[in-house]
Coordinates of C-alpha atoms in Angstrom, one line a residue:
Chain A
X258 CA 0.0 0.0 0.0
X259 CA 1.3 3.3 -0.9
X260 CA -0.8 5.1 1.8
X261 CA 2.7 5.4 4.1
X262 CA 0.6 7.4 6.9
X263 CA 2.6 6.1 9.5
X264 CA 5.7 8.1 7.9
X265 CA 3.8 11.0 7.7
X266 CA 5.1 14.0 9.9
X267 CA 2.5 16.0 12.2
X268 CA 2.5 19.1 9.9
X269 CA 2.9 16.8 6.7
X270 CA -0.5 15.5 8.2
X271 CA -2.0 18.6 9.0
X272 CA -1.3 20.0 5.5
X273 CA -3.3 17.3 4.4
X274 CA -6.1 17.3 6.4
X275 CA -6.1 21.2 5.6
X276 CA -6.4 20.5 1.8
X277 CA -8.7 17.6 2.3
X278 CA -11.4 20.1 4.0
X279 CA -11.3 22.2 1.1
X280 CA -11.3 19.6 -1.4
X281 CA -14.3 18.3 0.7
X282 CA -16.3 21.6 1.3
X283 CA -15.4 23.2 -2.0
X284 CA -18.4 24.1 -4.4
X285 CA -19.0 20.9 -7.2
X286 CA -19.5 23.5 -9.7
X287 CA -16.2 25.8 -8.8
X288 CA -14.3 22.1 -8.7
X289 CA -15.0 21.1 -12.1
X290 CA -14.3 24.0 -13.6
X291 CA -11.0 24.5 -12.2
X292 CA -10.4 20.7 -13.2
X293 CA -11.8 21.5 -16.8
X294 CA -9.5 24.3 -17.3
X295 CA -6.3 22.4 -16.0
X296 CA -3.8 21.1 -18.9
X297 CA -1.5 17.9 -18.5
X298 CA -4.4 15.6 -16.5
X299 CA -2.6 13.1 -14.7
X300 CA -3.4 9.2 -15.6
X301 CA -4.8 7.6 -12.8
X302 CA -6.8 4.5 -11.7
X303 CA -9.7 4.2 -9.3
X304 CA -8.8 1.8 -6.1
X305 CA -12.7 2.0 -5.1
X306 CA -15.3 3.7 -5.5
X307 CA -16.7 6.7 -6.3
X308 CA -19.3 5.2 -3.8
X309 CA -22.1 6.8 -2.2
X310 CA -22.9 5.5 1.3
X311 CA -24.4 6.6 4.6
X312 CA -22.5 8.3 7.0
X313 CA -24.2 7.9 11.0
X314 CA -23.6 11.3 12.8
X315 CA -22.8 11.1 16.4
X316 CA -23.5 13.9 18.7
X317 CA -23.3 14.9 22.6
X318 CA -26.1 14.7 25.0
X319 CA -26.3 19.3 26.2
X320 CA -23.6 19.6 23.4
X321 CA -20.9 17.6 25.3
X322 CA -22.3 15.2 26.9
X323 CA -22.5 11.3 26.4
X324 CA -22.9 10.5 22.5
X325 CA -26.2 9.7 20.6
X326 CA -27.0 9.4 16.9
X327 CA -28.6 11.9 15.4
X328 CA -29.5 10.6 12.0
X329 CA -27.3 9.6 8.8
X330 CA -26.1 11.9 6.0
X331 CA -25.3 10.3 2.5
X332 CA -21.1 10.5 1.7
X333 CA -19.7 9.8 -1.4
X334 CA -16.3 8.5 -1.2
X335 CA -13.2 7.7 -3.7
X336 CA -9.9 6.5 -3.4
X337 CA -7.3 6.5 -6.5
X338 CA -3.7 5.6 -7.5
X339 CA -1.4 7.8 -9.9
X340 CA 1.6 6.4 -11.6
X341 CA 4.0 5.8 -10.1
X342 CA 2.7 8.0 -6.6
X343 CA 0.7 7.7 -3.8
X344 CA -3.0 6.7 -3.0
X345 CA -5.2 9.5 -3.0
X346 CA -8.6 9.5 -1.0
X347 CA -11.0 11.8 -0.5
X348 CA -14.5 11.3 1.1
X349 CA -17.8 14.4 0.7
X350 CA -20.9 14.9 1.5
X351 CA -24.0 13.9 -0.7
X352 CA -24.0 12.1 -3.5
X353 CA -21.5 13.7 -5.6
X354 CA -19.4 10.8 -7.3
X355 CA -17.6 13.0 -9.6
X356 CA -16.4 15.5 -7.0
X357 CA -15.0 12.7 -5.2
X358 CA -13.1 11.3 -8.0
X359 CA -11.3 14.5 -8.5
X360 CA -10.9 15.5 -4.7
X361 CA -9.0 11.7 -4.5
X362 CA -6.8 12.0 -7.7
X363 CA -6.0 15.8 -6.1
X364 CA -5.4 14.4 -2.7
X365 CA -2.8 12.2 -4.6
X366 CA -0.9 14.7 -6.4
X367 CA -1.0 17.2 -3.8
X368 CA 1.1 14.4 -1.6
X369 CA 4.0 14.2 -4.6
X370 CA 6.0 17.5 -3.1
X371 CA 7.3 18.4 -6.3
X372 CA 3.4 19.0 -7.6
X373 CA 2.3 20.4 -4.2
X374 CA 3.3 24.2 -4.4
X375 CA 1.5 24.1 -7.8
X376 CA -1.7 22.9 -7.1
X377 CA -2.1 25.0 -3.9
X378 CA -1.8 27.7 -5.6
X379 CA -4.2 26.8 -8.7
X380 CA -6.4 24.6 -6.6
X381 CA -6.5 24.9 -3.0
X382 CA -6.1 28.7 -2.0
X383 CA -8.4 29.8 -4.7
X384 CA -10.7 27.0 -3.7
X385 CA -10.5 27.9 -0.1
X386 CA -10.8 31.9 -0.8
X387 CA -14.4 31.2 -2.2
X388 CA -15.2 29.3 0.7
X389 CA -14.3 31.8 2.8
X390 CA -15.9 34.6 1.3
X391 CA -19.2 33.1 1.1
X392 CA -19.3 32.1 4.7
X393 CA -17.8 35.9 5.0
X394 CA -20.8 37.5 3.6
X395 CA -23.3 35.4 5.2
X396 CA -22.0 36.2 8.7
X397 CA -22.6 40.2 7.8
X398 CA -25.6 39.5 7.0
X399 CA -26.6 37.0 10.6
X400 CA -24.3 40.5 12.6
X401 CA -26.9 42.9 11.2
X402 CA -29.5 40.8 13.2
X403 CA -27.7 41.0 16.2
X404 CA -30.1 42.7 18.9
X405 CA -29.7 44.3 22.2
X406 CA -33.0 44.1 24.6
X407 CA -33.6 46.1 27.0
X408 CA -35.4 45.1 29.8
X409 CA -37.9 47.9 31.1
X410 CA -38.8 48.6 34.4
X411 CA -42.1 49.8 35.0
X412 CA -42.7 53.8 36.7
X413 CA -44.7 53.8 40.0
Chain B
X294 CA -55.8 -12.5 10.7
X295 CA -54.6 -11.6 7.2
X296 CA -56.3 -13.0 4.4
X297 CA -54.3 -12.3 1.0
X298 CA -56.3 -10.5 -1.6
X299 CA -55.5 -11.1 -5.5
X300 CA -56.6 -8.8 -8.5
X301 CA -57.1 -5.2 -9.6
X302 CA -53.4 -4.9 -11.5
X303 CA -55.0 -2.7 -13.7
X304 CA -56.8 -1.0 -11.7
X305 CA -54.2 0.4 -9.2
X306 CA -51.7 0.5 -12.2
X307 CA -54.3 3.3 -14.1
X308 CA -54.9 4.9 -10.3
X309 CA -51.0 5.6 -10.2
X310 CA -51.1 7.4 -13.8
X311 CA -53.9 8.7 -12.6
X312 CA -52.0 10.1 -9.9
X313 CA -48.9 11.3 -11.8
X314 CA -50.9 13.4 -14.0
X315 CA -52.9 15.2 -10.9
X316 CA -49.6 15.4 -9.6
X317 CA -48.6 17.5 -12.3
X318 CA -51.6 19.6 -11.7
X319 CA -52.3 21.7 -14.6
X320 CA -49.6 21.8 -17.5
X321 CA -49.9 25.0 -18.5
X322 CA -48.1 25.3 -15.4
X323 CA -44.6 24.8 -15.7
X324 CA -43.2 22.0 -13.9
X325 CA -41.7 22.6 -10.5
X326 CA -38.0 21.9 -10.8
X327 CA -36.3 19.7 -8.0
X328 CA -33.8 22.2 -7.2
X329 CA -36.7 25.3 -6.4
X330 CA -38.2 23.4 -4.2
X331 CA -34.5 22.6 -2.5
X332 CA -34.3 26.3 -3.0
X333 CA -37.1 28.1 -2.2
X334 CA -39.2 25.4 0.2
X335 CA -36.3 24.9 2.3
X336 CA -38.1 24.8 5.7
X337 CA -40.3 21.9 3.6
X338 CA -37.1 20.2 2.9
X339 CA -35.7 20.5 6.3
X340 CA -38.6 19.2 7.7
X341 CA -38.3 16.1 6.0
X342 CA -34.6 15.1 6.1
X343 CA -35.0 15.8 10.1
X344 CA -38.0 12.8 9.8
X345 CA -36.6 10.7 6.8
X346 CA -33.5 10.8 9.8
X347 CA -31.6 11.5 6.2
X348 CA -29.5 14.8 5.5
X349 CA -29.9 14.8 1.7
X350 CA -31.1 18.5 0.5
X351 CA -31.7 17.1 -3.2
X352 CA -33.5 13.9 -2.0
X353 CA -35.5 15.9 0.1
X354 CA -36.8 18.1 -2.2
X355 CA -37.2 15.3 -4.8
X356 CA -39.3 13.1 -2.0
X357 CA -41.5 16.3 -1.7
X358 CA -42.5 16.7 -5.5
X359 CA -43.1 13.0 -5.5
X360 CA -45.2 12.7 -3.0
X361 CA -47.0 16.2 -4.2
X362 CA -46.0 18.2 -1.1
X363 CA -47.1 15.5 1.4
X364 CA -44.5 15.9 3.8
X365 CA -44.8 12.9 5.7
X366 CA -45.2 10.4 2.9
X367 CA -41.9 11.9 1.5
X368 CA -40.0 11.3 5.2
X369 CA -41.4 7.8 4.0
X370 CA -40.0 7.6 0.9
X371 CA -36.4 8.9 1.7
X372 CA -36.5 5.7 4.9
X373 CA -37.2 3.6 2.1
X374 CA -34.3 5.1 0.0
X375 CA -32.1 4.8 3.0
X376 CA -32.2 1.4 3.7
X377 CA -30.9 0.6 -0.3
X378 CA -27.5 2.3 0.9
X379 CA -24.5 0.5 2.8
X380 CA -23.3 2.1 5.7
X381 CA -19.8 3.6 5.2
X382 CA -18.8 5.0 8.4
X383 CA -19.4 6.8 11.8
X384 CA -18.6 10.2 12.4
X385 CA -16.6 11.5 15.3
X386 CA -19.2 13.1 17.6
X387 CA -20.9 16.8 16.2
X388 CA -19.0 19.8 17.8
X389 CA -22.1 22.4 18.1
X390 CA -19.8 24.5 20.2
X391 CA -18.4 25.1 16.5
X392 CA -21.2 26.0 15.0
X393 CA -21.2 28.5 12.4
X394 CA -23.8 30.7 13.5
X395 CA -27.0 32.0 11.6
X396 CA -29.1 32.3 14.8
X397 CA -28.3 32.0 18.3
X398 CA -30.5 33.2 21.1
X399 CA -31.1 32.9 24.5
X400 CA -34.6 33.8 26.3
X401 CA -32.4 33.2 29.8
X402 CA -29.6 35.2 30.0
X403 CA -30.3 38.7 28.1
X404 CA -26.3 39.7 27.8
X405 CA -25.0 36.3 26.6
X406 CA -20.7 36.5 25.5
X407 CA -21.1 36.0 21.6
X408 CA -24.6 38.6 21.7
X409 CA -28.1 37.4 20.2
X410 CA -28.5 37.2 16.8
X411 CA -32.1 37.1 15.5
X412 CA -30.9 35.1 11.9
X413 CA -33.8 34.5 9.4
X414 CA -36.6 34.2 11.8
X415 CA -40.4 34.5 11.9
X416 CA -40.4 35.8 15.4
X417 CA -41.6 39.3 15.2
X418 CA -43.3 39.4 11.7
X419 CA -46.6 40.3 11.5
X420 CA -48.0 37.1 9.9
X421 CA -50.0 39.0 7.0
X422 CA -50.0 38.0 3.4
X423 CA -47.6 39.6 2.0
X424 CA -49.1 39.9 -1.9
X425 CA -46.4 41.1 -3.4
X426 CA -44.7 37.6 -3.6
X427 CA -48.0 36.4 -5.8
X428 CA -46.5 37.8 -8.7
X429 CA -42.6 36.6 -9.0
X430 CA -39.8 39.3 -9.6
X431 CA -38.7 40.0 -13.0
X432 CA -35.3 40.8 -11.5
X433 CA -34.3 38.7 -7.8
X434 CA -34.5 41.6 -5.6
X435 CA -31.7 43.7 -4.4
X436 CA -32.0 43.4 -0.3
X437 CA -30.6 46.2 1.2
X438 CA -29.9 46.0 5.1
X439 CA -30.2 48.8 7.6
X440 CA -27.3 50.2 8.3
X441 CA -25.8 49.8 11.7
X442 CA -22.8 49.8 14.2
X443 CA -22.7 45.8 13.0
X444 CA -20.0 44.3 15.8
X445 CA -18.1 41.3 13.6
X446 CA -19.1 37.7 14.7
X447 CA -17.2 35.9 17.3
X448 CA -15.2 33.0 15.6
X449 CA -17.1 30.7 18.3
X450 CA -19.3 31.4 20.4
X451 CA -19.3 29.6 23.6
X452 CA -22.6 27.7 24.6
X453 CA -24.6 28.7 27.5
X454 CA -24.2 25.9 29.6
X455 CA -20.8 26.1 29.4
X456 CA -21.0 29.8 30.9
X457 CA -22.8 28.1 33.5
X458 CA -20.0 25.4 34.4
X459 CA -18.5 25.1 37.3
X460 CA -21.2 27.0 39.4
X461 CA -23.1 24.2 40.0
X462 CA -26.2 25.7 39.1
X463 CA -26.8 23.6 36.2
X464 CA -26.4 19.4 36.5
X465 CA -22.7 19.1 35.0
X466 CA -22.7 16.5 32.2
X467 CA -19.0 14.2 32.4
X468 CA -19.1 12.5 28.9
X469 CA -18.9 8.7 29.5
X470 CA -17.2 6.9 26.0
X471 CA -17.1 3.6 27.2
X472 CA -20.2 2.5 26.0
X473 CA -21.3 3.2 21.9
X474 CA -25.0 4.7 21.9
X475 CA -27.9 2.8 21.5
X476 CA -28.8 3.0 17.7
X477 CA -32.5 2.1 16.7
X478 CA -31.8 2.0 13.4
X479 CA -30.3 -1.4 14.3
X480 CA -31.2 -2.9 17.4
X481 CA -34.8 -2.3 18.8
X482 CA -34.7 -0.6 22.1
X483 CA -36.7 -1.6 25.6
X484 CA -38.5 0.6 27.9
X485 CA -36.9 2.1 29.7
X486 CA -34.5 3.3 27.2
X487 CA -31.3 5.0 27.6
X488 CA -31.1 8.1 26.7
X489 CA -29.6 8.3 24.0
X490 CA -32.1 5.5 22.2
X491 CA -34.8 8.5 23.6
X492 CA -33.1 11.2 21.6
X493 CA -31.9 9.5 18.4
X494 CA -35.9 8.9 18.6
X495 CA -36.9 12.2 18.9
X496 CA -34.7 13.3 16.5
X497 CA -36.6 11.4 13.7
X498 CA -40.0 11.8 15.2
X499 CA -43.0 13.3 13.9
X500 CA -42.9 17.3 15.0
X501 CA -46.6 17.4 15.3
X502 CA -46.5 14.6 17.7
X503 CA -43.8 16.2 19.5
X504 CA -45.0 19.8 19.7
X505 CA -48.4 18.6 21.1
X506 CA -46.9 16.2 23.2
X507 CA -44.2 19.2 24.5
X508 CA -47.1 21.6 24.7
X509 CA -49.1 19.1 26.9
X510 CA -46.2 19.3 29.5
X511 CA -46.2 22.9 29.4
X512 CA -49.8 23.3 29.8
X513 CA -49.8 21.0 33.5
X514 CA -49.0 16.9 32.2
X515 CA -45.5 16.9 32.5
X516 CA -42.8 17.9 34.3
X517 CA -43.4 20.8 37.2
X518 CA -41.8 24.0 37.0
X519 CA -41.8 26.9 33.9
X520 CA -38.8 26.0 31.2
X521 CA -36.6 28.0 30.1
X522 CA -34.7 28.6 26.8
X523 CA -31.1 28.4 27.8
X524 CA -30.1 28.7 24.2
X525 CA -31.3 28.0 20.9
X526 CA -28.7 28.0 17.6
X527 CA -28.8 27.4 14.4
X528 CA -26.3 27.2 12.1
X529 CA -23.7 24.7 10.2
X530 CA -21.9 22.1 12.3
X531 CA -18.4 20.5 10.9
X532 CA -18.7 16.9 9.9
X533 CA -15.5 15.6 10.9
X534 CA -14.5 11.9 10.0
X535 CA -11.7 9.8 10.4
X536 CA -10.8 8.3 6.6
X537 CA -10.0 4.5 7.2
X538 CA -7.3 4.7 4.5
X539 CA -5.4 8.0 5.8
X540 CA -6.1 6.8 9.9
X541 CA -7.1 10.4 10.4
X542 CA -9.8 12.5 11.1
X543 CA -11.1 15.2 8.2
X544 CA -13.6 17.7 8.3
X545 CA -15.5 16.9 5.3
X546 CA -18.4 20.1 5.1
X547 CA -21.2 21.1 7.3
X548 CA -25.1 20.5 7.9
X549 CA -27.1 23.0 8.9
X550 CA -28.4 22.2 12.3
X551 CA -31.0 23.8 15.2
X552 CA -30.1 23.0 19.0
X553 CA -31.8 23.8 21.6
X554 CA -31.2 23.7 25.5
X555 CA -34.5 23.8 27.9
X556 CA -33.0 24.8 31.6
X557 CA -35.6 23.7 34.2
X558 CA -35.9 23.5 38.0
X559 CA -35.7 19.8 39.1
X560 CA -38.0 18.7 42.1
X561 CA -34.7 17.4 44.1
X562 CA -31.5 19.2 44.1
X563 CA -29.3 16.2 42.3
X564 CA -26.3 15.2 43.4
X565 CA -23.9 17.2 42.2
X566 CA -25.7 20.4 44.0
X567 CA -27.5 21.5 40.9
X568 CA -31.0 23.0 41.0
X569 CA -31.7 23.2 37.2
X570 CA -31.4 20.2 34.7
X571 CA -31.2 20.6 30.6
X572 CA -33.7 19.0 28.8
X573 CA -32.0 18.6 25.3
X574 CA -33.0 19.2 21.4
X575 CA -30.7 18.7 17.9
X576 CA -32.2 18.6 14.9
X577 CA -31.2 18.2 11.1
X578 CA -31.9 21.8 9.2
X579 CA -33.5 24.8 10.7
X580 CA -36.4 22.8 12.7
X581 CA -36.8 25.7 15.8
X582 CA -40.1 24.6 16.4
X583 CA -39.6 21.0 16.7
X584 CA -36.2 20.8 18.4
X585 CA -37.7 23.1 21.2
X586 CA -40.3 20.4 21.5
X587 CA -37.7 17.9 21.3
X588 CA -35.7 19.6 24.5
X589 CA -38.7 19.7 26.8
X590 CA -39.8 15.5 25.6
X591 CA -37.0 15.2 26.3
X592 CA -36.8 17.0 29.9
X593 CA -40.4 15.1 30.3
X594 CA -39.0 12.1 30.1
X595 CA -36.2 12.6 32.1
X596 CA -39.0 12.6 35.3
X597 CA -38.1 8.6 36.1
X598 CA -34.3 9.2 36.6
X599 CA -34.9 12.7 38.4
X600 CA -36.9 10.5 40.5
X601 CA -40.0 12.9 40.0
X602 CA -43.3 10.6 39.7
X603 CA -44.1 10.0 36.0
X604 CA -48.3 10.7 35.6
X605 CA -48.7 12.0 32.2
X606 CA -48.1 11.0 28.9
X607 CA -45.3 13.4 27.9
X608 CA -43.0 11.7 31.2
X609 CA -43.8 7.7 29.7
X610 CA -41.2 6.8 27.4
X611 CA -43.9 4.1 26.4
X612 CA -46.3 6.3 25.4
X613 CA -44.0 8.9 23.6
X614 CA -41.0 7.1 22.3
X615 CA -43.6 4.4 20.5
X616 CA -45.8 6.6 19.0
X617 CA -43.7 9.5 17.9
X618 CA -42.3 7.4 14.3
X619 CA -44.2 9.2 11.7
X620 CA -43.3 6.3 9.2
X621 CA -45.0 3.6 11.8
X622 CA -47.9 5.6 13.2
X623 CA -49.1 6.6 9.7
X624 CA -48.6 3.0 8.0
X625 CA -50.4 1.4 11.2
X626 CA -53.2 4.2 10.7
X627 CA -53.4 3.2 7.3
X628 CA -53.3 -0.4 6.9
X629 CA -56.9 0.3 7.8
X630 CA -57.8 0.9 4.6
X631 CA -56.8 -2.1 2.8
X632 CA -58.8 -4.9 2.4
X633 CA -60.1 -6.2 6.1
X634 CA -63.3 -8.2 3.9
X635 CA -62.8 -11.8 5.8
X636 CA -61.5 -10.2 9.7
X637 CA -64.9 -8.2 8.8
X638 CA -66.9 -11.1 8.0
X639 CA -65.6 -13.2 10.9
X640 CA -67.0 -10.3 13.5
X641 CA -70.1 -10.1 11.5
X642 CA -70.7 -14.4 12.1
X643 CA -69.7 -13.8 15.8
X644 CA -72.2 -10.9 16.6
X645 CA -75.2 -12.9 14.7
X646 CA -74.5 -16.3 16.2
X647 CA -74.3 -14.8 20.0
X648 CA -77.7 -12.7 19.0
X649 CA -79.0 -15.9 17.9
X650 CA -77.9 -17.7 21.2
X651 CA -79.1 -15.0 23.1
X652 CA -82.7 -15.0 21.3
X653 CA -82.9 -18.4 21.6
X654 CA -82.2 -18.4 25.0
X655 CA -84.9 -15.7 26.1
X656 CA -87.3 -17.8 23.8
X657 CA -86.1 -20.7 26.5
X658 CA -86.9 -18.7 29.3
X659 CA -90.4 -17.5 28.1

């Protein structure tokens, strides 16, 4: 197995599980598109998948205390081999096969450090930017609804 | 008994085109497409991936033009759906504490670290028609906001109860990971039930059956003492999973959630020296209504442990935790309507033979 995770360094790791979580949470649209517009595809081959599953969500009794399952979301998942490189695996939400075919074979490439600077810069920043911006403008809108009551006391 | 009934293929075959053209409705109407309804219904939507116990938004919306905007028959259909997929993993438990906020209010505490923040609420409209949405917009309207000193959002906003911690006000709640939770999707659960068989119930449950059963403990059967809205937020919660094939954990997006936490006196100061005890609510999508009614169930049913004396039916797990499936109560409601001829028959031969003993007997006595 070319999954060597056991080798991997603590910030080798996080770096991963950063690009990951965009990969993940990036728009399917904004993904493709980005994909479309890349030249020199790599060749790759599906390991498994692109699958779509369940995925059971556990959450805390008062927020944090003992687990219980809340209900199941449906995950699509993918793992892929390039030549002569690592495995590349990437796992989304809903059932968006082709999203997770390309978040795999970029999880891949992204681990061979001689693409990596490359691809963050044409993949993951920009991907994460328009992440950020959307949740950005969102939470201007829910601080425009923040309210102050007063509470009034009542004149003899 | 069941008796087997055979015939009427074509029949029910012509009554289901029959019903795909009424559920097309007029067709010089255009079509409704999947993704308005995902769109623009979204409470409809939310409503049903809470009781489907599925968080699909396109699913959702597709159950609800199927089923023609019958919101419980499409929680039906996406359970059926459900049970075609495998299983591919368990998530690590749902941080709420991370939540990224739309709303987040607290009826409690009025000066809450983080501040209140309405969100996209009905609370304070005036419920009119508003007849300007008859006619749609040529152009999607440009929504301007009132212009104020708008403080930024905190990056987290820390819960109420955990304001609370540590003055023993509130029961503190150590986290016990020995044990996995009880899933009912799996393994049918006994009365009593633990609690967190109770919740994953009430998660799922019907929110009519819920809100009547919550407003039945409000109004005197249930639990004593007035509840109170510790907090209530809505917002996206990270998904985080750990990927078999990397052996660590990724967030991989986020649902939009609603919790809620119901503070309430208990009868008995517990153990631990606290005098209120939380009565707990998550829900799948923005579902205010029904995970408040979820947080006082499920401070109802908590009476038995509190050792508070269970009388009503919002405090028996029994009656609540077997009749709150929307999917079971409206199939065993229903099965009604199918053919009963032969179970009918049978009562009809019983009541004439014991009038017939009966008359015969009088005859005797005469």
């Amino acid at each position: 197995m070319a999954t060597n995770h056991s080798s991997l360094g603590k910030e080798a790791q996080d770096a991963r599980r950063r690009w990951m979580a965009v990969l993940a949470e990036a728009d399917s649209q904004d993904l493709q598109s980005f994909w479309d517009r890349r030249e020199n595809k790599p060749h790759y081959a599906v390991m498994s998948g692109p699958e779509t599953g369940l995925l059971m969500l556990q959450a805390r009794v008062g927020g944090d205390g003992d687990r219980f399952y809340v209900g199941e979301v449906t995950v699509t998942r993918c793992s892929v081999s390039i030549a002569e490189g690592p495995q590349g695996t990437a796992m989304v939400l809903g059932r968006r096969p082709r999203h997770a075919e390309i978040a795999a074979v970029l999880d891949a490439e992204l681990q061979d450090p001689r693409k990596r600077e490359h691809l963050m810069t044409t993949f993951i920043e920009p991907l994460a930017r328009r992440i950020q911006e959307a949740q950005r403008r969102e939470a201007g809108r829910v601080a425009a609804t923040r309210v102050e009551f007063l509470t009034m006391v009542r004149g003899e | 008994m069941y008796v087997a009934v055979k015939g009427g293929e074509k029949a029910i075959a012509n009554a289901h085109r029959f019903l795909s053209e009424k559920r097309r409705g007029d067709i010089r109407v255009p079509e409704l497409d999947v993704k308005q309804i995902q769109e623009q219904l979204g409470l409809a939507v939310d409503r049903v991936l809470a009781e489907g116990s599925l968080y699909d938004r396109e699913l959702a919306a597709l159950a609800i033009k199927q089923a023609q905007g019958d919101l419980v028959e499409a929680a039906f259909l996406l359970r059926a759906y459900r049970t075609t997929l495998p299983r591919l993993g368990v998530s690590e438990p749902l941080n709420t504490g991370a939540m990224r906020l739309l709303r987040r209010i607290s009826s409690a505490f009025k000066d809450l670290p983080g501040g209140q923040l309405l969100g996209p609420t009905y609370d304070y409209t005036h419920r009119l028609l508003d007849f300007s949405l008859l006619e749609p917009k040529a152009v999607p309207e440009n929504v301007v906001y009132l212009a104020d000193r708008s403080i930024p959002l905190v990056h987290r906003a820390p819960r109420v109860t955990d304001l609370l911690g540590g003055s023993q006000l509130v029961e503190s709640s150590q986290p016990d990971d020995a044990a996995d939770p009880h899933d009912v999707t799996q393994e049918p659960f006994e009365i009593p039930a633990p609690r967190s068989a109770r919740l994953q119930v009430l998660a799922r449950g019907d929110e009519g059956f819920l809100v009547g059963m919550a407003y039945s403990a409000q109004r005197g059967f249930g639990f004593r003492g007035h509840p109170f809205v510790g907090e209530i937020r809505m917002g996206y919660v990270p998904v985080v999973v750990t990927i078999p094939e990397t052996g660590f954990s990724v967030t991989i997006g986020s649902l939009l959630m609603t919790e809620c936490v119901m503070l309430s006196r208990r009868e008995k100061r517990g153990p631990d020296g606290s005098h209120f005890v939380q009565g707990y609510g998550l829900v799948f999508g923005a579902n205010e209504r029904k995970a408040m009614a979820m947080a006082l169930v499920d401070r109802a049913l908590r009476s038995h442990e509190l050792g508070e004396e269970v009388r009503y039916p919002a405090q028996d797990q029994e009656f609540v935790l077997r009749h709150s499936d929307n999917v079971e109560a409206s199939g065993f409601v229903q099965h009604l309507k199918l053919p009963h001829y032969v179970d009918f028959q049978a009562e009809l031969c019983h009541v004439r033979s014991s009038d017939e003993s009966a008359d015969s007997q009088e005859a005797a006595e005469k």
